Amino acid sequence: MKNNLFTVAIVFFGAVTALANQKITSSETENSFLGTWTMDIAGDEKGVGWLHVHEDKGYLDAEMLWIGGSVLPVGHVYMVDDDTMVVTRTYGYKRSGERTHVMTHVVRIEKDGNDGIKGVMTGPAWGGSGETTQTFTGKRMPPMPAKPDLSQVKYGKPIKLFNGKNLDGWGIIDPEHKNGFKVIDGELVNDPVQPKEGEHHHYGNLRTEQEFEDFNLKLEVNVPEGNNSGVYLRGLYEIQVVDSYGKELDSHNMGGLYSRVTPTEAAEKPAGEWQTFDITLVDRHVTVIFNGKKIIDNQPALGPTGGAISSDVTAPGPIYLQGDHGNVTYRNVVLTPVL
């Protein structure tokens, strides 16, 4: 009887192992999209996207960034076959004070080699009339480097990015957009004035002609009440600039890594006062000292933020200042590169 039980046990164990292996193999095949991807989105409204696909309690789940705005959970994600996955993005579109429509965009994604993806997004146009279609290609993001030891970082010679006289060394990213930036009394002022009547003006974002790898960036900023801007590191990661004095902690508040990392404390001053930033980017990790308080401490930037101009998280990039949101003034903008 012992031998028979032993034999049965061995057979049962072998069967369970075979089933487990089959499940693992199947899971690996079905989940070849697991991981983090950046996307280059084509079309009239081109830009950068980001996708994180993972499992939650045995089910696929994902978060996505599509050009602008925040990183958000997707509506649904499912596999069509081993090489095709579908993601839906669902959001409310406010048509009036009494009417909101739920809009759904469908993103069909295919594998393109071992570390590439491609696909198409279709859905209702932004105004709700007609259909919009955008194609994209993407690559798997490289692994996140280990948290750097900032005490061992060595810096080069400081670079004064803004000379206080003119916009030498800077330019509008999209030449079709108006430039709202000008120099007044040694300060870099953005004043995107809209006409009282007529067509809305599209104001551009201002970038450095130089591109940088890792660095420390110091600057001062003055945000009038209700206004908004942003400082982009390497054209990838937005440090939020906004009048958020007195608000509860949020990743969309002043000094936050937009929609990704929430400040550990509220260090804002009231609107209209000068405030100081001391920002360090090393090995895709961000540290923010705001008004003398460390509000982000060497935290990983898991991917681009809305408005990024590059999908390559390893490439050098510019500093750029958001110019299409509001009236904001900058001064004493100094970058010190990491050697």
mmCIF file of C-alpha atoms in Angstrom:
data_model
loop_
_atom_site.group_PDB
_atom_site.id
_atom_site.type_symbol
_atom_site.label_atom_id
_atom_site.label_comp_id
_atom_site.label_asym_id
_atom_site.label_seq_id
_atom_site.Cartn_x
_atom_site.Cartn_y
_atom_site.Cartn_z
ATOM 1 C CA MET A 1 0.000 0.000 0.000
ATOM 2 C CA LYS A 2 2.843 2.400 0.821
ATOM 3 C CA ASN A 3 4.427 1.739 -2.576
ATOM 4 C CA ASN A 4 1.096 2.327 -4.316
ATOM 5 C CA LEU A 5 0.504 5.539 -2.383
ATOM 6 C CA PHE A 6 4.045 6.644 -3.135
ATOM 7 C CA THR A 7 3.532 5.927 -6.824
ATOM 8 C CA VAL A 8 0.232 7.798 -6.836
ATOM 9 C CA ALA A 9 1.870 10.707 -5.055
ATOM 10 C CA ILE A 10 4.688 10.832 -7.598
ATOM 11 C CA VAL A 11 2.232 10.693 -10.490
ATOM 12 C CA PHE A 12 0.059 13.386 -8.872
ATOM 13 C CA PHE A 13 3.078 15.609 -8.186
ATOM 14 C CA GLY A 14 4.254 15.150 -11.770
ATOM 15 C CA ALA A 15 0.829 16.060 -13.100
ATOM 16 C CA VAL A 16 0.608 19.147 -10.897
ATOM 17 C CA THR A 17 4.114 20.181 -11.943
ATOM 18 C CA ALA A 18 3.241 19.709 -15.609
ATOM 19 C CA LEU A 19 0.071 21.792 -15.186
ATOM 20 C CA ALA A 20 1.992 24.461 -13.295
ATOM 21 C CA ASN A 21 4.647 24.597 -15.989
ATOM 22 C CA GLN A 22 1.967 24.773 -18.618
ATOM 23 C CA LYS A 23 0.308 27.647 -16.764
ATOM 24 C CA ILE A 24 3.617 29.465 -16.395
ATOM 25 C CA THR A 25 4.451 28.934 -20.051
ATOM 26 C CA SER A 26 0.988 30.071 -21.072
ATOM 27 C CA SER A 27 1.209 33.072 -18.751
ATOM 28 C CA GLU A 28 4.598 34.028 -20.156
ATOM 29 C CA THR A 29 3.241 33.798 -23.688
ATOM 30 C CA GLU A 30 0.059 35.732 -22.940
ATOM 31 C CA ASN A 31 1.917 38.373 -20.960
ATOM 32 C CA SER A 32 4.781 39.201 -23.301
ATOM 33 C CA PHE A 33 3.628 42.807 -22.959
ATOM 34 C CA LEU A 34 4.377 42.881 -19.238
ATOM 35 C CA GLY A 35 6.676 45.741 -18.352
ATOM 36 C CA THR A 36 7.080 49.405 -19.169
ATOM 37 C CA TRP A 37 7.052 50.972 -22.617
ATOM 38 C CA THR A 38 7.531 54.414 -24.120
ATOM 39 C CA MET A 39 5.725 55.365 -27.314
ATOM 40 C CA ASP A 40 6.196 57.855 -30.132
ATOM 41 C CA ILE A 41 2.723 58.922 -31.227
ATOM 42 C CA ALA A 42 2.246 60.204 -34.790
ATOM 43 C CA GLY A 43 -0.433 62.430 -36.284
ATOM 44 C CA ASP A 44 -1.501 66.062 -36.045
ATOM 45 C CA GLU A 45 -1.380 65.842 -32.245
ATOM 46 C CA LYS A 46 1.878 63.940 -32.034
ATOM 47 C CA GLY A 47 3.790 63.381 -28.837
ATOM 48 C CA VAL A 48 5.077 60.886 -26.311
ATOM 49 C CA GLY A 49 3.182 58.109 -24.570
ATOM 50 C CA TRP A 50 3.972 55.689 -21.757
ATOM 51 C CA LEU A 51 2.468 52.339 -20.825
ATOM 52 C CA HIS A 52 2.985 50.108 -17.794
ATOM 53 C CA VAL A 53 1.464 46.623 -18.086
ATOM 54 C CA HIS A 54 1.400 44.392 -15.016
ATOM 55 C CA GLU A 55 -0.598 41.677 -13.286
ATOM 56 C CA ASP A 56 -2.932 42.324 -10.371
ATOM 57 C CA LYS A 57 -4.255 39.229 -8.606
ATOM 58 C CA GLY A 58 -3.866 37.152 -11.751
ATOM 59 C CA TYR A 59 -5.399 39.714 -14.105
ATOM 60 C CA LEU A 60 -3.756 42.110 -16.515
ATOM 61 C CA ASP A 61 -3.823 45.766 -15.560
ATOM 62 C CA ALA A 62 -2.124 48.897 -16.872
ATOM 63 C CA GLU A 63 -1.500 52.607 -16.505
ATOM 64 C CA MET A 64 -1.048 54.893 -19.486
ATOM 65 C CA LEU A 65 0.060 58.383 -20.454
ATOM 66 C CA TRP A 66 -1.104 59.668 -23.820
ATOM 67 C CA ILE A 67 0.767 62.814 -24.909
ATOM 68 C CA GLY A 68 -0.506 65.257 -22.269
ATOM 69 C CA GLY A 69 -2.128 65.255 -18.874
ATOM 70 C CA SER A 70 -1.558 62.629 -16.205
ATOM 71 C CA VAL A 71 -0.600 58.998 -15.922
ATOM 72 C CA LEU A 72 -3.950 57.239 -15.433
ATOM 73 C CA PRO A 73 -5.288 53.693 -14.973
ATOM 74 C CA VAL A 74 -6.683 52.275 -18.219
ATOM 75 C CA GLY A 75 -10.324 51.278 -18.558
ATOM 76 C CA HIS A 76 -9.552 47.702 -19.572
ATOM 77 C CA VAL A 77 -6.698 45.615 -20.971
ATOM 78 C CA TYR A 78 -6.933 42.184 -22.597
ATOM 79 C CA MET A 79 -5.017 39.858 -24.880
ATOM 80 C CA VAL A 80 -6.324 39.054 -28.365
ATOM 81 C CA ASP A 81 -3.549 36.548 -29.072
ATOM 82 C CA ASP A 82 0.089 36.070 -28.107
ATOM 83 C CA ASP A 83 1.194 39.144 -30.085
ATOM 84 C CA THR A 84 -1.795 41.475 -29.796
ATOM 85 C CA MET A 85 -3.162 43.359 -26.795
ATOM 86 C CA VAL A 86 -6.007 45.867 -26.532
ATOM 87 C CA VAL A 87 -6.169 48.735 -24.034
ATOM 88 C CA THR A 88 -9.129 51.068 -23.580
ATOM 89 C CA ARG A 89 -8.888 54.619 -22.264
ATOM 90 C CA THR A 90 -12.107 55.951 -20.790
ATOM 91 C CA TYR A 91 -12.712 59.489 -19.582
ATOM 92 C CA GLY A 92 -15.476 62.027 -19.151
ATOM 93 C CA TYR A 93 -15.837 64.915 -21.592
ATOM 94 C CA LYS A 94 -17.732 67.850 -20.127
ATOM 95 C CA ARG A 95 -19.976 69.343 -22.793
ATOM 96 C CA SER A 96 -21.810 71.793 -20.560
ATOM 97 C CA GLY A 97 -22.558 72.442 -16.905
ATOM 98 C CA GLU A 98 -25.213 69.744 -17.024
ATOM 99 C CA ARG A 99 -23.869 67.250 -19.525
ATOM 100 C CA THR A 100 -20.814 64.961 -19.458
ATOM 101 C CA HIS A 101 -20.196 62.240 -22.031
ATOM 102 C CA VAL A 102 -18.093 59.159 -21.321
ATOM 103 C CA MET A 103 -15.639 58.716 -24.186
ATOM 104 C CA THR A 104 -13.625 55.572 -24.906
ATOM 105 C CA HIS A 105 -10.520 55.291 -27.051
ATOM 106 C CA VAL A 106 -9.344 51.845 -28.109
ATOM 107 C CA VAL A 107 -5.595 51.240 -28.361
ATOM 108 C CA ARG A 108 -4.658 48.092 -30.310
ATOM 109 C CA ILE A 109 -1.045 47.104 -29.680
ATOM 110 C CA GLU A 110 1.082 44.530 -31.503
ATOM 111 C CA LYS A 111 4.544 43.233 -30.738
ATOM 112 C CA ASP A 112 7.266 44.476 -33.081
ATOM 113 C CA GLY A 113 10.263 42.274 -32.413
ATOM 114 C CA ASN A 114 11.463 41.378 -28.936
ATOM 115 C CA ASP A 115 11.544 44.880 -27.459
ATOM 116 C CA GLY A 116 9.245 46.857 -29.699
ATOM 117 C CA ILE A 117 5.545 47.537 -30.073
ATOM 118 C CA LYS A 118 3.389 49.286 -32.659
ATOM 119 C CA GLY A 119 -0.276 50.024 -32.959
ATOM 120 C CA VAL A 120 -3.161 52.346 -33.513
ATOM 121 C CA MET A 121 -5.548 54.294 -31.296
ATOM 122 C CA THR A 122 -9.088 54.962 -32.510
ATOM 123 C CA GLY A 123 -11.980 56.752 -30.873
ATOM 124 C CA PRO A 124 -14.286 59.745 -31.019
ATOM 125 C CA ALA A 125 -12.690 63.047 -31.893
ATOM 126 C CA TRP A 126 -12.083 65.438 -29.003
ATOM 127 C CA GLY A 127 -15.221 67.419 -29.761
ATOM 128 C CA GLY A 128 -17.232 64.199 -29.948
ATOM 129 C CA SER A 129 -18.037 64.505 -33.667
ATOM 130 C CA GLY A 130 -16.163 62.241 -36.047
ATOM 131 C CA GLU A 131 -13.384 59.758 -35.337
ATOM 132 C CA THR A 132 -9.718 60.238 -34.577
ATOM 133 C CA THR A 133 -6.971 57.747 -35.425
ATOM 134 C CA GLN A 134 -3.343 57.847 -34.324
ATOM 135 C CA THR A 135 -0.561 55.382 -34.987
ATOM 136 C CA PHE A 136 2.439 54.817 -32.742
ATOM 137 C CA THR A 137 5.605 52.825 -32.263
ATOM 138 C CA GLY A 138 7.222 52.023 -28.950
ATOM 139 C CA LYS A 139 10.155 50.450 -27.162
ATOM 140 C CA ARG A 140 10.575 48.667 -23.876
ATOM 141 C CA MET A 141 12.099 50.991 -21.314
ATOM 142 C CA PRO A 142 15.549 50.123 -20.003
ATOM 143 C CA PRO A 143 15.649 48.941 -16.362
ATOM 144 C CA MET A 144 15.657 51.649 -13.718
ATOM 145 C CA PRO A 145 19.194 52.270 -12.416
ATOM 146 C CA ALA A 146 19.893 51.815 -8.731
ATOM 147 C CA LYS A 147 19.310 54.833 -6.504
ATOM 148 C CA PRO A 148 22.442 57.007 -6.826
ATOM 149 C CA ASP A 149 24.578 58.046 -3.880
ATOM 150 C CA LEU A 150 24.313 61.795 -4.308
ATOM 151 C CA SER A 151 27.124 62.396 -1.824
ATOM 152 C CA GLN A 152 29.529 60.886 -4.378
ATOM 153 C CA VAL A 153 28.332 62.911 -7.371
ATOM 154 C CA LYS A 154 30.863 65.318 -8.877
ATOM 155 C CA TYR A 155 29.812 68.444 -10.737
ATOM 156 C CA GLY A 156 31.320 70.563 -13.460
ATOM 157 C CA LYS A 157 31.220 74.303 -14.015
ATOM 158 C CA PRO A 158 27.855 76.072 -13.515
ATOM 159 C CA ILE A 159 26.125 77.308 -16.680
ATOM 160 C CA LYS A 160 24.002 80.456 -16.517
ATOM 161 C CA LEU A 161 21.116 79.474 -18.807
ATOM 162 C CA PHE A 162 19.361 82.862 -18.737
ATOM 163 C CA ASN A 163 21.562 85.936 -19.182
ATOM 164 C CA GLY A 164 18.965 88.439 -17.914
ATOM 165 C CA LYS A 165 19.202 90.476 -21.141
ATOM 166 C CA ASN A 166 17.600 88.499 -23.980
ATOM 167 C CA LEU A 167 16.548 85.020 -25.091
ATOM 168 C CA ASP A 168 19.938 83.999 -26.476
ATOM 169 C CA GLY A 169 20.340 80.232 -26.065
ATOM 170 C CA TRP A 170 16.576 79.650 -25.995
ATOM 171 C CA GLY A 171 13.921 78.988 -28.611
ATOM 172 C CA ILE A 172 10.253 78.028 -28.980
ATOM 173 C CA ILE A 173 9.847 74.271 -29.448
ATOM 174 C CA ASP A 174 7.121 74.560 -32.088
ATOM 175 C CA PRO A 175 7.860 77.494 -34.428
ATOM 176 C CA GLU A 176 4.178 77.660 -35.393
ATOM 177 C CA HIS A 177 3.303 78.721 -31.839
ATOM 178 C CA LYS A 178 3.492 82.288 -30.557
ATOM 179 C CA ASN A 179 6.239 83.231 -28.129
ATOM 180 C CA GLY A 180 4.874 84.684 -24.908
ATOM 181 C CA PHE A 181 8.303 84.933 -23.248
ATOM 182 C CA LYS A 182 10.137 88.246 -22.982
ATOM 183 C CA VAL A 183 12.800 89.802 -20.790
ATOM 184 C CA ILE A 184 11.708 92.596 -18.441
ATOM 185 C CA ASP A 185 14.081 94.144 -15.873
ATOM 186 C CA GLY A 186 16.384 91.117 -15.970
ATOM 187 C CA GLU A 187 13.566 88.614 -15.508
ATOM 188 C CA LEU A 188 12.154 86.006 -17.900
ATOM 189 C CA VAL A 189 8.435 86.742 -18.090
ATOM 190 C CA ASN A 190 5.833 84.586 -19.792
ATOM 191 C CA ASP A 191 2.644 86.487 -20.620
ATOM 192 C CA PRO A 192 0.433 84.448 -22.977
ATOM 193 C CA VAL A 193 -2.171 87.144 -23.608
ATOM 194 C CA GLN A 194 -5.320 86.060 -25.416
ATOM 195 C CA PRO A 195 -7.323 88.473 -27.575
ATOM 196 C CA LYS A 196 -10.660 89.622 -26.195
ATOM 197 C CA GLU A 197 -12.225 88.616 -29.481
ATOM 198 C CA GLY A 198 -11.207 86.350 -32.318
ATOM 199 C CA GLU A 199 -9.215 83.140 -32.600
ATOM 200 C CA HIS A 200 -7.449 81.612 -29.596
ATOM 201 C CA HIS A 201 -3.662 81.970 -29.757
ATOM 202 C CA HIS A 202 -1.465 78.912 -29.178
ATOM 203 C CA TYR A 203 1.597 79.872 -27.160
ATOM 204 C CA GLY A 204 4.757 77.796 -27.242
ATOM 205 C CA ASN A 205 7.086 76.211 -24.726
ATOM 206 C CA LEU A 206 10.583 77.663 -24.407
ATOM 207 C CA ARG A 207 13.590 75.322 -24.495
ATOM 208 C CA THR A 208 17.338 75.632 -24.196
ATOM 209 C CA GLU A 209 19.341 75.132 -27.355
ATOM 210 C CA GLN A 210 21.802 73.101 -25.302
ATOM 211 C CA GLU A 211 20.993 69.571 -24.192
ATOM 212 C CA PHE A 212 22.123 67.971 -20.959
ATOM 213 C CA GLU A 213 22.520 64.607 -19.294
ATOM 214 C CA ASP A 214 22.454 64.615 -15.471
ATOM 215 C CA PHE A 215 22.633 67.908 -13.593
ATOM 216 C CA ASN A 216 21.620 70.184 -10.760
ATOM 217 C CA LEU A 217 19.289 73.033 -11.694
ATOM 218 C CA LYS A 218 18.668 76.094 -9.553
ATOM 219 C CA LEU A 219 16.134 78.803 -10.353
ATOM 220 C CA GLU A 220 13.669 81.252 -8.862
ATOM 221 C CA VAL A 221 10.049 81.527 -9.931
ATOM 222 C CA ASN A 222 7.124 83.838 -9.221
ATOM 223 C CA VAL A 223 3.608 82.503 -9.848
ATOM 224 C CA PRO A 224 0.685 84.958 -9.747
ATOM 225 C CA GLU A 225 -2.601 83.750 -8.288
ATOM 226 C CA GLY A 226 -4.278 81.051 -10.355
ATOM 227 C CA ASN A 227 -1.401 80.624 -12.814
ATOM 228 C CA ASN A 228 0.466 77.556 -14.027
ATOM 229 C CA SER A 229 3.700 76.551 -15.765
ATOM 230 C CA GLY A 230 6.281 73.776 -15.505
ATOM 231 C CA VAL A 231 10.021 73.108 -15.641
ATOM 232 C CA TYR A 232 10.939 70.087 -17.786
ATOM 233 C CA LEU A 233 14.143 68.196 -17.055
ATOM 234 C CA ARG A 234 15.824 66.906 -20.243
ATOM 235 C CA GLY A 235 12.505 67.580 -21.976
ATOM 236 C CA LEU A 236 11.123 64.507 -20.209
ATOM 237 C CA TYR A 237 10.085 65.143 -16.628
ATOM 238 C CA GLU A 238 7.928 68.067 -15.516
ATOM 239 C CA ILE A 239 8.472 69.646 -12.128
ATOM 240 C CA GLN A 240 5.133 71.347 -11.575
ATOM 241 C CA VAL A 241 4.981 75.131 -11.243
ATOM 242 C CA VAL A 242 1.534 76.273 -10.143
ATOM 243 C CA ASP A 243 -0.261 78.377 -7.556
ATOM 244 C CA SER A 244 -1.139 75.587 -5.092
ATOM 245 C CA TYR A 245 -0.645 77.447 -1.811
ATOM 246 C CA GLY A 246 -2.901 76.091 0.926
ATOM 247 C CA LYS A 247 -3.952 72.965 -0.987
ATOM 248 C CA GLU A 248 -3.639 69.368 0.240
ATOM 249 C CA LEU A 249 -0.606 67.386 -0.905
ATOM 250 C CA ASP A 250 -0.879 66.153 -4.479
ATOM 251 C CA SER A 251 1.474 65.151 -7.309
ATOM 252 C CA HIS A 252 -0.015 68.015 -9.357
ATOM 253 C CA ASN A 253 1.025 70.664 -6.804
ATOM 254 C CA MET A 254 4.012 72.990 -6.851
ATOM 255 C CA GLY A 255 7.277 71.028 -6.863
ATOM 256 C CA GLY A 256 5.731 67.653 -7.627
ATOM 257 C CA LEU A 257 7.021 65.385 -10.403
ATOM 258 C CA TYR A 258 3.808 65.835 -12.339
ATOM 259 C CA SER A 259 1.298 63.022 -11.697
ATOM 260 C CA ARG A 260 4.141 60.719 -10.584
ATOM 261 C CA VAL A 261 5.726 61.823 -7.300
ATOM 262 C CA THR A 262 3.888 63.816 -4.603
ATOM 263 C CA PRO A 263 5.891 66.266 -2.460
ATOM 264 C CA THR A 264 6.390 65.028 1.099
ATOM 265 C CA GLU A 265 5.311 68.399 2.471
ATOM 266 C CA ALA A 266 3.711 71.618 1.296
ATOM 267 C CA ALA A 267 6.463 74.225 1.040
ATOM 268 C CA GLU A 268 4.693 76.752 -1.178
ATOM 269 C CA LYS A 269 4.582 80.451 -0.476
ATOM 270 C CA PRO A 270 1.493 82.541 -1.273
ATOM 271 C CA ALA A 271 0.960 83.509 -4.908
ATOM 272 C CA GLY A 272 3.043 86.441 -6.123
ATOM 273 C CA GLU A 273 6.106 85.729 -3.963
ATOM 274 C CA TRP A 274 9.490 84.610 -5.290
ATOM 275 C CA GLN A 275 10.226 80.940 -4.594
ATOM 276 C CA THR A 276 13.381 78.864 -5.034
ATOM 277 C CA PHE A 277 14.002 75.490 -6.669
ATOM 278 C CA ASP A 278 17.087 73.293 -6.268
ATOM 279 C CA ILE A 279 16.528 70.251 -8.512
ATOM 280 C CA THR A 280 18.878 67.321 -9.089
ATOM 281 C CA LEU A 281 18.479 64.660 -11.779
ATOM 282 C CA VAL A 282 20.903 61.736 -11.592
ATOM 283 C CA ASP A 283 20.400 58.247 -13.048
ATOM 284 C CA ARG A 284 16.692 58.941 -13.660
ATOM 285 C CA HIS A 285 16.209 59.815 -9.981
ATOM 286 C CA VAL A 286 14.876 63.224 -8.951
ATOM 287 C CA THR A 287 15.540 65.305 -5.856
ATOM 288 C CA VAL A 288 13.689 68.583 -5.291
ATOM 289 C CA ILE A 289 14.564 71.119 -2.610
ATOM 290 C CA PHE A 290 11.857 73.775 -2.687
ATOM 291 C CA ASN A 291 12.115 76.939 -0.626
ATOM 292 C CA GLY A 292 14.851 75.228 1.385
ATOM 293 C CA LYS A 293 12.837 72.068 2.141
ATOM 294 C CA LYS A 294 13.521 68.686 0.563
ATOM 295 C CA ILE A 295 10.127 67.672 -0.808
ATOM 296 C CA ILE A 296 11.284 64.877 -3.187
ATOM 297 C CA ASP A 297 14.204 62.784 -1.993
ATOM 298 C CA ASN A 298 16.066 60.890 -4.735
ATOM 299 C CA GLN A 299 12.913 59.267 -6.147
ATOM 300 C CA PRO A 300 12.826 57.329 -9.442
ATOM 301 C CA ALA A 301 11.216 58.987 -12.457
ATOM 302 C CA LEU A 302 9.390 55.900 -13.724
ATOM 303 C CA GLY A 303 8.672 57.432 -17.109
ATOM 304 C CA PRO A 304 8.013 60.646 -19.035
ATOM 305 C CA THR A 305 5.361 63.067 -17.846
ATOM 306 C CA GLY A 306 2.668 64.710 -19.966
ATOM 307 C CA GLY A 307 4.154 67.131 -22.471
ATOM 308 C CA ALA A 308 7.471 65.269 -22.830
ATOM 309 C CA ILE A 309 9.218 65.917 -26.143
ATOM 310 C CA SER A 310 11.271 62.706 -26.206
ATOM 311 C CA SER A 311 10.549 59.046 -25.546
ATOM 312 C CA ASP A 312 14.225 58.171 -24.987
ATOM 313 C CA VAL A 313 14.789 58.251 -21.228
ATOM 314 C CA THR A 314 18.538 57.685 -21.661
ATOM 315 C CA ALA A 315 19.263 60.529 -24.118
ATOM 316 C CA PRO A 316 20.389 64.074 -23.287
ATOM 317 C CA GLY A 317 17.697 66.726 -23.536
ATOM 318 C CA PRO A 318 16.940 70.410 -22.946
ATOM 319 C CA ILE A 319 15.513 72.328 -20.062
ATOM 320 C CA TYR A 320 12.160 73.652 -21.169
ATOM 321 C CA LEU A 321 9.679 76.011 -19.588
ATOM 322 C CA GLN A 322 5.960 75.555 -20.169
ATOM 323 C CA GLY A 323 4.578 78.639 -21.839
ATOM 324 C CA ASP A 324 1.023 77.775 -22.858
ATOM 325 C CA HIS A 325 -0.637 77.825 -19.428
ATOM 326 C CA GLY A 326 -0.224 81.120 -17.637
ATOM 327 C CA ASN A 327 1.693 84.182 -16.544
ATOM 328 C CA VAL A 328 4.854 83.102 -14.694
ATOM 329 C CA THR A 329 8.247 84.779 -14.189
ATOM 330 C CA TYR A 330 11.669 83.113 -13.853
ATOM 331 C CA ARG A 331 15.112 84.400 -12.899
ATOM 332 C CA ASN A 332 18.583 83.177 -11.852
ATOM 333 C CA VAL A 333 18.383 79.959 -13.915
ATOM 334 C CA VAL A 334 21.680 78.099 -13.396
ATOM 335 C CA LEU A 335 22.493 74.504 -14.400
ATOM 336 C CA THR A 336 25.506 72.593 -13.098
ATOM 337 C CA PRO A 337 26.229 69.407 -15.080
ATOM 338 C CA VAL A 338 27.201 66.145 -13.455
ATOM 339 C CA LEU A 339 30.632 64.967 -14.582
#
